[in-house]
PDB file of C-alpha atoms in Angstrom:
ATOM      1  CA  MET A 185      34.335  26.767  24.305  1.00 90.00           C
ATOM      2  CA  ARG A 186      36.649  26.188  27.491  1.00 95.00           C
ATOM      3  CA  ALA A 187      39.390  23.550  27.493  1.00 97.00           C
ATOM      4  CA  VAL A 188      42.402  22.503  30.084  1.00 97.00           C
ATOM      5  CA  ILE A 189      44.567  20.913  28.829  1.00 97.00           C
ATOM      6  CA  ALA A 190      46.784  17.734  30.260  1.00 96.00           C
ATOM      7  CA  GLU A 191      50.632  17.794  28.988  1.00 94.00           C
ATOM      8  CA  ASP A 192      54.047  17.761  30.571  1.00 92.00           C
ATOM      9  CA  SER A 193      55.642  18.804  27.303  1.00 91.00           C
ATOM     10  CA  VAL A 194      55.890  22.063  27.323  1.00 91.00           C
ATOM     11  CA  LEU A 195      56.649  22.513  24.124  1.00 90.00           C
ATOM     12  CA  LEU A 196      53.368  20.083  22.561  1.00 91.00           C
ATOM     13  CA  ARG A 197      51.879  22.093  25.568  1.00 93.00           C
ATOM     14  CA  VAL A 198      52.123  25.042  23.906  1.00 93.00           C
ATOM     15  CA  GLY A 199      51.469  23.628  20.374  1.00 92.00           C
ATOM     16  CA  LEU A 200      48.216  21.841  21.654  1.00 94.00           C
ATOM     17  CA  ILE A 201      47.075  25.729  22.957  1.00 94.00           C
ATOM     18  CA  LYS A 202      47.865  27.823  19.764  1.00 93.00           C
ATOM     19  CA  VAL A 203      45.955  25.257  17.613  1.00 93.00           C
ATOM     20  CA  LEU A 204      42.596  24.852  20.117  1.00 94.00           C
ATOM     21  CA  GLU A 205      42.701  28.787  20.003  1.00 94.00           C
ATOM     22  CA  MET A 206      43.268  28.441  16.225  1.00 91.00           C
ATOM     23  CA  GLY A 207      39.780  26.257  16.187  1.00 90.00           C
ATOM     24  CA  GLY A 208      37.578  28.766  18.703  1.00 93.00           C
ATOM     25  CA  PHE A 209      38.372  27.353  22.017  1.00 95.00           C
ATOM     26  CA  HIS A 210      39.231  29.168  25.009  1.00 96.00           C
ATOM     27  CA  VAL A 211      42.078  27.783  27.212  1.00 96.00           C
ATOM     28  CA  ALA A 212      41.131  28.373  30.381  1.00 96.00           C
ATOM     29  CA  ALA A 213      43.783  25.942  32.048  1.00 96.00           C
ATOM     30  CA  GLU A 214      47.419  23.970  31.771  1.00 95.00           C
ATOM     31  CA  ALA A 215      48.871  21.307  33.773  1.00 95.00           C
ATOM     32  CA  GLY A 216      51.895  19.300  33.573  1.00 93.00           C
ATOM     33  CA  ASP A 217      50.748  16.188  35.579  1.00 94.00           C
ATOM     34  CA  ALA A 218      47.119  14.291  37.090  1.00 93.00           C
ATOM     35  CA  GLU A 219      47.235  16.566  39.801  1.00 93.00           C
ATOM     36  CA  GLY A 220      47.367  19.890  38.263  1.00 95.00           C
ATOM     37  CA  LEU A 221      45.021  19.030  35.817  1.00 96.00           C
ATOM     38  CA  LEU A 222      42.148  17.498  38.054  1.00 96.00           C
ATOM     39  CA  ALA A 223      42.661  20.657  39.922  1.00 96.00           C
ATOM     40  CA  ALA A 224      42.175  22.714  37.156  1.00 97.00           C
ATOM     41  CA  VAL A 225      39.041  21.285  36.026  1.00 97.00           C
ATOM     42  CA  ALA A 226      37.312  21.480  39.994  1.00 96.00           C
ATOM     43  CA  GLU A 227      38.328  25.051  39.033  1.00 96.00           C
ATOM     44  CA  HIS A 228      37.077  25.606  36.012  1.00 96.00           C
ATOM     45  CA  ARG A 229      34.282  23.165  34.672  1.00 96.00           C
ATOM     46  CA  PRO A 230      35.775  23.293  30.910  1.00 96.00           C
ATOM     47  CA  ASP A 231      34.051  22.471  27.861  1.00 95.00           C
ATOM     48  CA  LEU A 232      36.443  19.758  27.545  1.00 96.00           C
ATOM     49  CA  ALA A 233      40.033  18.624  29.155  1.00 97.00           C
ATOM     50  CA  LEU A 234      42.815  17.253  26.516  1.00 97.00           C
ATOM     51  CA  ILE A 235      44.697  14.954  28.278  1.00 96.00           C
ATOM     52  CA  ASP A 236      48.358  13.175  27.562  1.00 94.00           C
ATOM     53  CA  VAL A 237      48.285   9.292  28.788  1.00 90.00           C
ATOM     54  CA  ARG A 238      51.596   9.603  30.138  1.00 88.00           C
ATOM     55  CA  MET A 239      52.159  12.198  32.598  1.00 88.00           C
ATOM     56  CA  PRO A 240      54.160  12.334  35.861  1.00 86.00           C
ATOM     57  CA  PRO A 241      55.643  10.871  38.149  1.00 84.00           C
ATOM     58  CA  GLY A 242      55.031   7.507  36.660  1.00 82.00           C
ATOM     59  CA  PHE A 243      54.711   8.298  32.899  1.00 83.00           C
ATOM     60  CA  THR A 244      52.306   5.054  32.902  1.00 81.00           C
ATOM     61  CA  ASP A 245      48.256   5.473  32.517  1.00 84.00           C
ATOM     62  CA  GLU A 246      48.275   8.339  35.099  1.00 89.00           C
ATOM     63  CA  GLY A 247      46.515  10.715  32.620  1.00 90.00           C
ATOM     64  CA  VAL A 248      43.498   7.413  31.906  1.00 88.00           C
ATOM     65  CA  ARG A 249      43.335   7.412  35.684  1.00 89.00           C
ATOM     66  CA  ALA A 250      43.108  11.632  35.640  1.00 93.00           C
ATOM     67  CA  ALA A 251      40.218  11.131  32.449  1.00 92.00           C
ATOM     68  CA  MET A 252      38.339   8.424  34.278  1.00 89.00           C
ATOM     69  CA  GLU A 253      38.072  10.265  38.010  1.00 93.00           C
ATOM     70  CA  ILE A 254      37.219  13.557  35.974  1.00 94.00           C
ATOM     71  CA  ARG A 255      34.074  11.678  34.240  1.00 90.00           C
ATOM     72  CA  ARG A 256      33.407  10.296  37.948  1.00 90.00           C
ATOM     73  CA  ARG A 257      33.256  13.457  39.787  1.00 94.00           C
ATOM     74  CA  TRP A 258      31.662  15.575  36.788  1.00 94.00           C
ATOM     75  CA  PRO A 259      30.101  13.482  34.591  1.00 89.00           C
ATOM     76  CA  GLY A 260      28.892  14.592  31.123  1.00 87.00           C
ATOM     77  CA  THR A 261      32.773  16.277  30.780  1.00 94.00           C
ATOM     78  CA  PRO A 262      34.224  15.747  27.617  1.00 95.00           C
ATOM     79  CA  VAL A 263      37.839  14.221  27.119  1.00 95.00           C
ATOM     80  CA  VAL A 264      40.014  13.360  24.759  1.00 94.00           C
ATOM     81  CA  LEU A 265      43.104  11.106  25.444  1.00 92.00           C
ATOM     82  CA  LEU A 266      46.259  11.661  23.141  1.00 93.00           C
ATOM     83  CA  SER A 267      49.191   9.231  23.008  1.00 89.00           C
ATOM     84  CA  GLN A 268      52.236   8.948  21.585  1.00 85.00           C
ATOM     85  CA  TYR A 269      51.387   5.032  20.431  1.00 78.00           C
ATOM     86  CA  VAL A 270      48.461   2.939  19.611  1.00 71.00           C
ATOM     87  CA  GLU A 271      47.347   1.807  23.217  1.00 70.00           C
ATOM     88  CA  GLU A 272      43.727   0.463  22.285  1.00 65.00           C
ATOM     89  CA  ARG A 273      43.411  -1.115  25.637  1.00 69.00           C
ATOM     90  CA  TYR A 274      42.771   2.427  27.362  1.00 70.00           C
ATOM     91  CA  ALA A 275      40.512   4.095  24.967  1.00 68.00           C
ATOM     92  CA  ALA A 276      38.460   0.510  26.072  1.00 68.00           C
ATOM     93  CA  ASP A 277      38.873   1.986  29.075  1.00 70.00           C
ATOM     94  CA  LEU A 278      37.958   5.295  28.900  1.00 71.00           C
ATOM     95  CA  LEU A 279      34.935   4.149  26.554  1.00 69.00           C
ATOM     96  CA  SER A 280      33.774   0.986  29.016  1.00 67.00           C
ATOM     97  CA  ALA A 281      31.785   3.417  31.061  1.00 63.00           C
ATOM     98  CA  ASN A 282      29.916   6.039  28.799  1.00 67.00           C
ATOM     99  CA  THR A 283      31.005   6.605  24.692  1.00 68.00           C
ATOM    100  CA  SER A 284      29.604  10.406  24.882  1.00 81.00           C
ATOM    101  CA  GLY A 285      32.215  13.142  24.802  1.00 90.00           C
ATOM    102  CA  VAL A 286      35.127  10.715  24.392  1.00 89.00           C
ATOM    103  CA  GLY A 287      38.310  10.732  22.334  1.00 89.00           C
ATOM    104  CA  TYR A 288      41.418   8.576  21.698  1.00 89.00           C
ATOM    105  CA  LEU A 289      43.903  10.113  19.235  1.00 91.00           C
ATOM    106  CA  LEU A 290      47.804   9.914  18.313  1.00 90.00           C
ATOM    107  CA  LYS A 291      49.375  12.917  18.621  1.00 89.00           C
ATOM    108  CA  GLN A 292      50.772  13.125  15.219  1.00 87.00           C
ATOM    109  CA  ARG A 293      47.116  13.998  14.531  1.00 83.00           C
ATOM    110  CA  VAL A 294      47.664  17.670  15.503  1.00 86.00           C
ATOM    111  CA  ALA A 295      50.017  18.079  12.991  1.00 84.00           C
ATOM    112  CA  ASP A 296      46.711  18.383  10.962  1.00 88.00           C
ATOM    113  CA  VAL A 297      44.867  20.871  12.450  1.00 90.00           C
ATOM    114  CA  ALA A 298      41.962  21.509  10.740  1.00 90.00           C
ATOM    115  CA  ASP A 299      41.296  17.103  11.178  1.00 90.00           C
ATOM    116  CA  PHE A 300      41.994  17.317  14.627  1.00 93.00           C
ATOM    117  CA  VAL A 301      39.542  20.482  15.556  1.00 93.00           C
ATOM    118  CA  ALA A 302      36.978  18.588  13.660  1.00 92.00           C
ATOM    119  CA  ALA A 303      38.027  16.017  16.036  1.00 92.00           C
ATOM    120  CA  VAL A 304      38.046  17.491  19.252  1.00 94.00           C
ATOM    121  CA  ARG A 305      34.881  19.783  18.868  1.00 94.00           C
ATOM    122  CA  ARG A 306      32.886  16.511  17.689  1.00 92.00           C
ATOM    123  CA  VAL A 307      34.137  14.867  21.337  1.00 93.00           C
ATOM    124  CA  ALA A 308      32.932  19.083  23.359  1.00 94.00           C
ATOM    125  CA  ASP A 309      29.529  18.228  21.332  1.00 93.00           C
ATOM    126  CA  GLY A 310      29.539  15.041  22.833  1.00 90.00           C
ATOM    127  CA  GLY A 311      30.073  12.466  20.266  1.00 87.00           C
ATOM    128  CA  THR A 312      33.122  10.437  19.626  1.00 85.00           C
ATOM    129  CA  ALA A 313      36.430  10.663  18.094  1.00 87.00           C
ATOM    130  CA  LEU A 314      38.579   7.267  17.619  1.00 84.00           C
ATOM    131  CA  ASP A 315      42.238   7.309  15.675  1.00 84.00           C
ATOM    132  CA  PRO A 316      42.033   5.869  12.600  1.00 80.00           C
ATOM    133  CA  GLN A 317      45.017   3.790  13.327  1.00 78.00           C
ATOM    134  CA  VAL A 318      43.190   2.897  17.030  1.00 73.00           C
ATOM    135  CA  VAL A 319      40.668   1.533  14.935  1.00 71.00           C
ATOM    136  CA  ALA A 320      42.494  -0.438  12.382  1.00 68.00           C
ATOM    137  CA  GLN A 321      44.211  -2.347  14.976  1.00 66.00           C
ATOM    138  CA  LEU A 322      41.508  -3.537  16.173  1.00 60.00           C
ATOM    139  CA  LEU A 323      39.771  -4.222  12.902  1.00 57.00           C
ATOM    140  CA  LEU A 324      42.655  -6.940  12.410  1.00 57.00           C
ATOM    141  CA  ARG A 325      42.335  -8.519  15.880  1.00 57.00           C
ATOM    142  CA  ARG A 326      38.249  -8.388  16.147  1.00 52.00           C
ATOM    143  CA  ASP A 327      37.406 -11.684  13.870  1.00 49.00           C
ATOM    144  CA  SER A 328      35.546 -13.539  16.558  1.00 50.00           C
ATOM    145  CA  ASP A 329      31.879 -14.165  15.788  1.00 56.00           C
ATOM    146  CA  PRO A 330      29.576 -12.495  15.790  1.00 67.00           C
ATOM    147  CA  LEU A 331      31.560  -9.501  13.973  1.00 74.00           C
ATOM    148  CA  ALA A 332      32.861 -12.192  11.084  1.00 74.00           C
ATOM    149  CA  ARG A 333      29.684 -11.975   9.995  1.00 77.00           C
ATOM    150  CA  LEU A 334      29.669  -8.497   8.671  1.00 84.00           C
ATOM    151  CA  THR A 335      31.137  -8.544   5.534  1.00 86.00           C
ATOM    152  CA  PRO A 336      34.293  -6.178   4.480  1.00 86.00           C
ATOM    153  CA  ARG A 337      32.248  -3.181   3.105  1.00 91.00           C
ATOM    154  CA  GLU A 338      30.348  -3.102   6.448  1.00 90.00           C
ATOM    155  CA  ARG A 339      33.228  -3.685   8.742  1.00 87.00           C
ATOM    156  CA  GLU A 340      34.727  -0.690   7.443  1.00 90.00           C
ATOM    157  CA  VAL A 341      31.672   0.974   7.858  1.00 93.00           C
ATOM    158  CA  LEU A 342      31.490   0.059  11.605  1.00 90.00           C
ATOM    159  CA  GLY A 343      34.784   1.375  11.530  1.00 87.00           C
ATOM    160  CA  LEU A 344      33.978   4.347  10.352  1.00 90.00           C
ATOM    161  CA  MET A 345      31.130   4.710  13.119  1.00 89.00           C
ATOM    162  CA  ALA A 346      34.201   4.014  15.931  1.00 84.00           C
ATOM    163  CA  GLU A 347      36.134   6.348  14.686  1.00 84.00           C
ATOM    164  CA  GLY A 348      33.113   8.790  15.692  1.00 85.00           C
ATOM    165  CA  ARG A 349      31.716   9.713  12.057  1.00 88.00           C
ATOM    166  CA  SER A 350      28.174  10.979  11.380  1.00 90.00           C
ATOM    167  CA  ASN A 351      26.313   9.080   8.147  1.00 93.00           C
ATOM    168  CA  ALA A 352      26.998  11.812   5.927  1.00 94.00           C
ATOM    169  CA  GLY A 353      30.774  11.440   6.983  1.00 92.00           C
ATOM    170  CA  ILE A 354      30.897   7.816   6.207  1.00 94.00           C
ATOM    171  CA  ALA A 355      28.842   8.684   3.069  1.00 95.00           C
ATOM    172  CA  GLN A 356      31.899  11.263   2.238  1.00 94.00           C
ATOM    173  CA  ALA A 357      34.617   8.841   3.006  1.00 93.00           C
ATOM    174  CA  LEU A 358      33.514   5.687   0.798  1.00 94.00           C
ATOM    175  CA  VAL A 359      31.994   8.135  -1.490  1.00 93.00           C
ATOM    176  CA  VAL A 360      28.625   5.863  -1.646  1.00 93.00           C
ATOM    177  CA  SER A 361      25.141   7.925  -0.436  1.00 93.00           C
ATOM    178  CA  GLU A 362      23.687   8.372   2.334  1.00 93.00           C
ATOM    179  CA  SER A 363      21.161   5.511   2.047  1.00 91.00           C
ATOM    180  CA  ALA A 364      23.574   3.178   1.293  1.00 92.00           C
ATOM    181  CA  VAL A 365      25.208   3.839   4.702  1.00 94.00           C
ATOM    182  CA  ALA A 366      21.955   3.293   6.598  1.00 91.00           C
ATOM    183  CA  LYS A 367      21.217   0.359   4.922  1.00 90.00           C
ATOM    184  CA  HIS A 368      25.407  -0.681   6.075  1.00 91.00           C
ATOM    185  CA  ILE A 369      24.027   0.350   9.480  1.00 91.00           C
ATOM    186  CA  ASN A 370      20.785  -1.403   9.310  1.00 87.00           C
ATOM    187  CA  ASN A 371      22.675  -4.721   8.494  1.00 86.00           C
ATOM    188  CA  ILE A 372      25.160  -4.283  11.415  1.00 88.00           C
ATOM    189  CA  PHE A 373      23.212  -3.690  13.749  1.00 85.00           C
ATOM    190  CA  ALA A 374      20.996  -6.860  12.543  1.00 81.00           C
ATOM    191  CA  LYS A 375      24.137  -9.427  12.531  1.00 81.00           C
ATOM    192  CA  LEU A 376      25.324  -8.170  15.730  1.00 82.00           C
ATOM    193  CA  ASP A 377      22.158  -9.310  17.345  1.00 76.00           C
ATOM    194  CA  LEU A 378      21.519  -5.474  18.813  1.00 78.00           C
ATOM    195  CA  PRO A 379      17.700  -5.320  20.330  1.00 67.00           C
ATOM    196  CA  VAL A 380      15.827  -2.823  18.520  1.00 64.00           C
ATOM    197  CA  VAL A 381      15.717   0.343  20.603  1.00 59.00           C
ATOM    198  CA  ASP A 382      16.745   3.728  19.535  1.00 58.00           C
ATOM    199  CA  ALA A 383      19.445   4.628  16.601  1.00 61.00           C
ATOM    200  CA  ASP A 384      21.671   6.160  18.867  1.00 63.00           C
ATOM    201  CA  HIS A 385      21.991   3.804  21.590  1.00 71.00           C
ATOM    202  CA  ARG A 386      22.484   0.520  18.839  1.00 77.00           C
ATOM    203  CA  ARG A 387      25.390   3.063  17.771  1.00 81.00           C
ATOM    204  CA  VAL A 388      26.758   3.203  20.620  1.00 77.00           C
ATOM    205  CA  LEU A 389      26.182  -0.943  21.725  1.00 78.00           C
ATOM    206  CA  ALA A 390      27.822  -1.443  17.901  1.00 82.00           C
ATOM    207  CA  VAL A 391      31.016   0.452  18.553  1.00 78.00           C
ATOM    208  CA  LEU A 392      31.516  -1.136  21.801  1.00 75.00           C
ATOM    209  CA  ARG A 393      30.965  -4.507  20.528  1.00 75.00           C
ATOM    210  CA  PHE A 394      33.629  -3.480  18.041  1.00 75.00           C
ATOM    211  CA  LEU A 395      36.025  -2.271  20.948  1.00 70.00           C
ATOM    212  CA  GLY A 396      35.071  -5.939  23.110  1.00 65.00           C
ATOM    213  CA  ALA A 397      34.557  -2.978  25.901  1.00 44.00           C
ATOM    214  CA  SER A 398      31.137  -3.973  26.885  1.00 40.00           C
ATOM    215  CA  ARG A 399      30.811  -5.659  30.348  1.00 41.00           C
ATOM    216  CA  ALA A 400      28.415  -7.921  30.234  1.00 42.00           C
TER     217      ALA A 400
END
């Protein structure tokens, strides 16, 4: 898989390149700002764009805006945002349009190479990867109905769904059977009053409800 990296810190950028190459990615281009990122994506049409949230010139939300522009110009391009701190608004902004092939991870996760590469690869394959700290912070803030209907275990399962984990991954994390996870997920769908459509779509709707990112 070909990747493009946008990170203004040269040291971290070199480290990210090494980590991705260890994970089987080929880094086709690197950039230090949003303008360079967009040019690189236009030229290489990568299988993944790994983007720092804050980049020159303003060091605010340049990376988020660039990621959304990439999704607008080249729909379906997987993007992973990297942030120094938990800024759930940026995760919600990106996820509000489409949850397929989207990730939001803290930079400290890079140190755990295996987990970081697994999360990035999940996004490159069309899945979702949210940093556990982002999920935990959102859980503390979402106390209104209908999420209040969920049991503590169902909220835990929904949090792991928001991280992008499969049923098997959730079962492994909670040390329960996959059938137990499936039962919890069905209960979540029912309590959130989600329409009876395909399971994958309902899963996305549940995560959006959890994030508060749905634009009803």
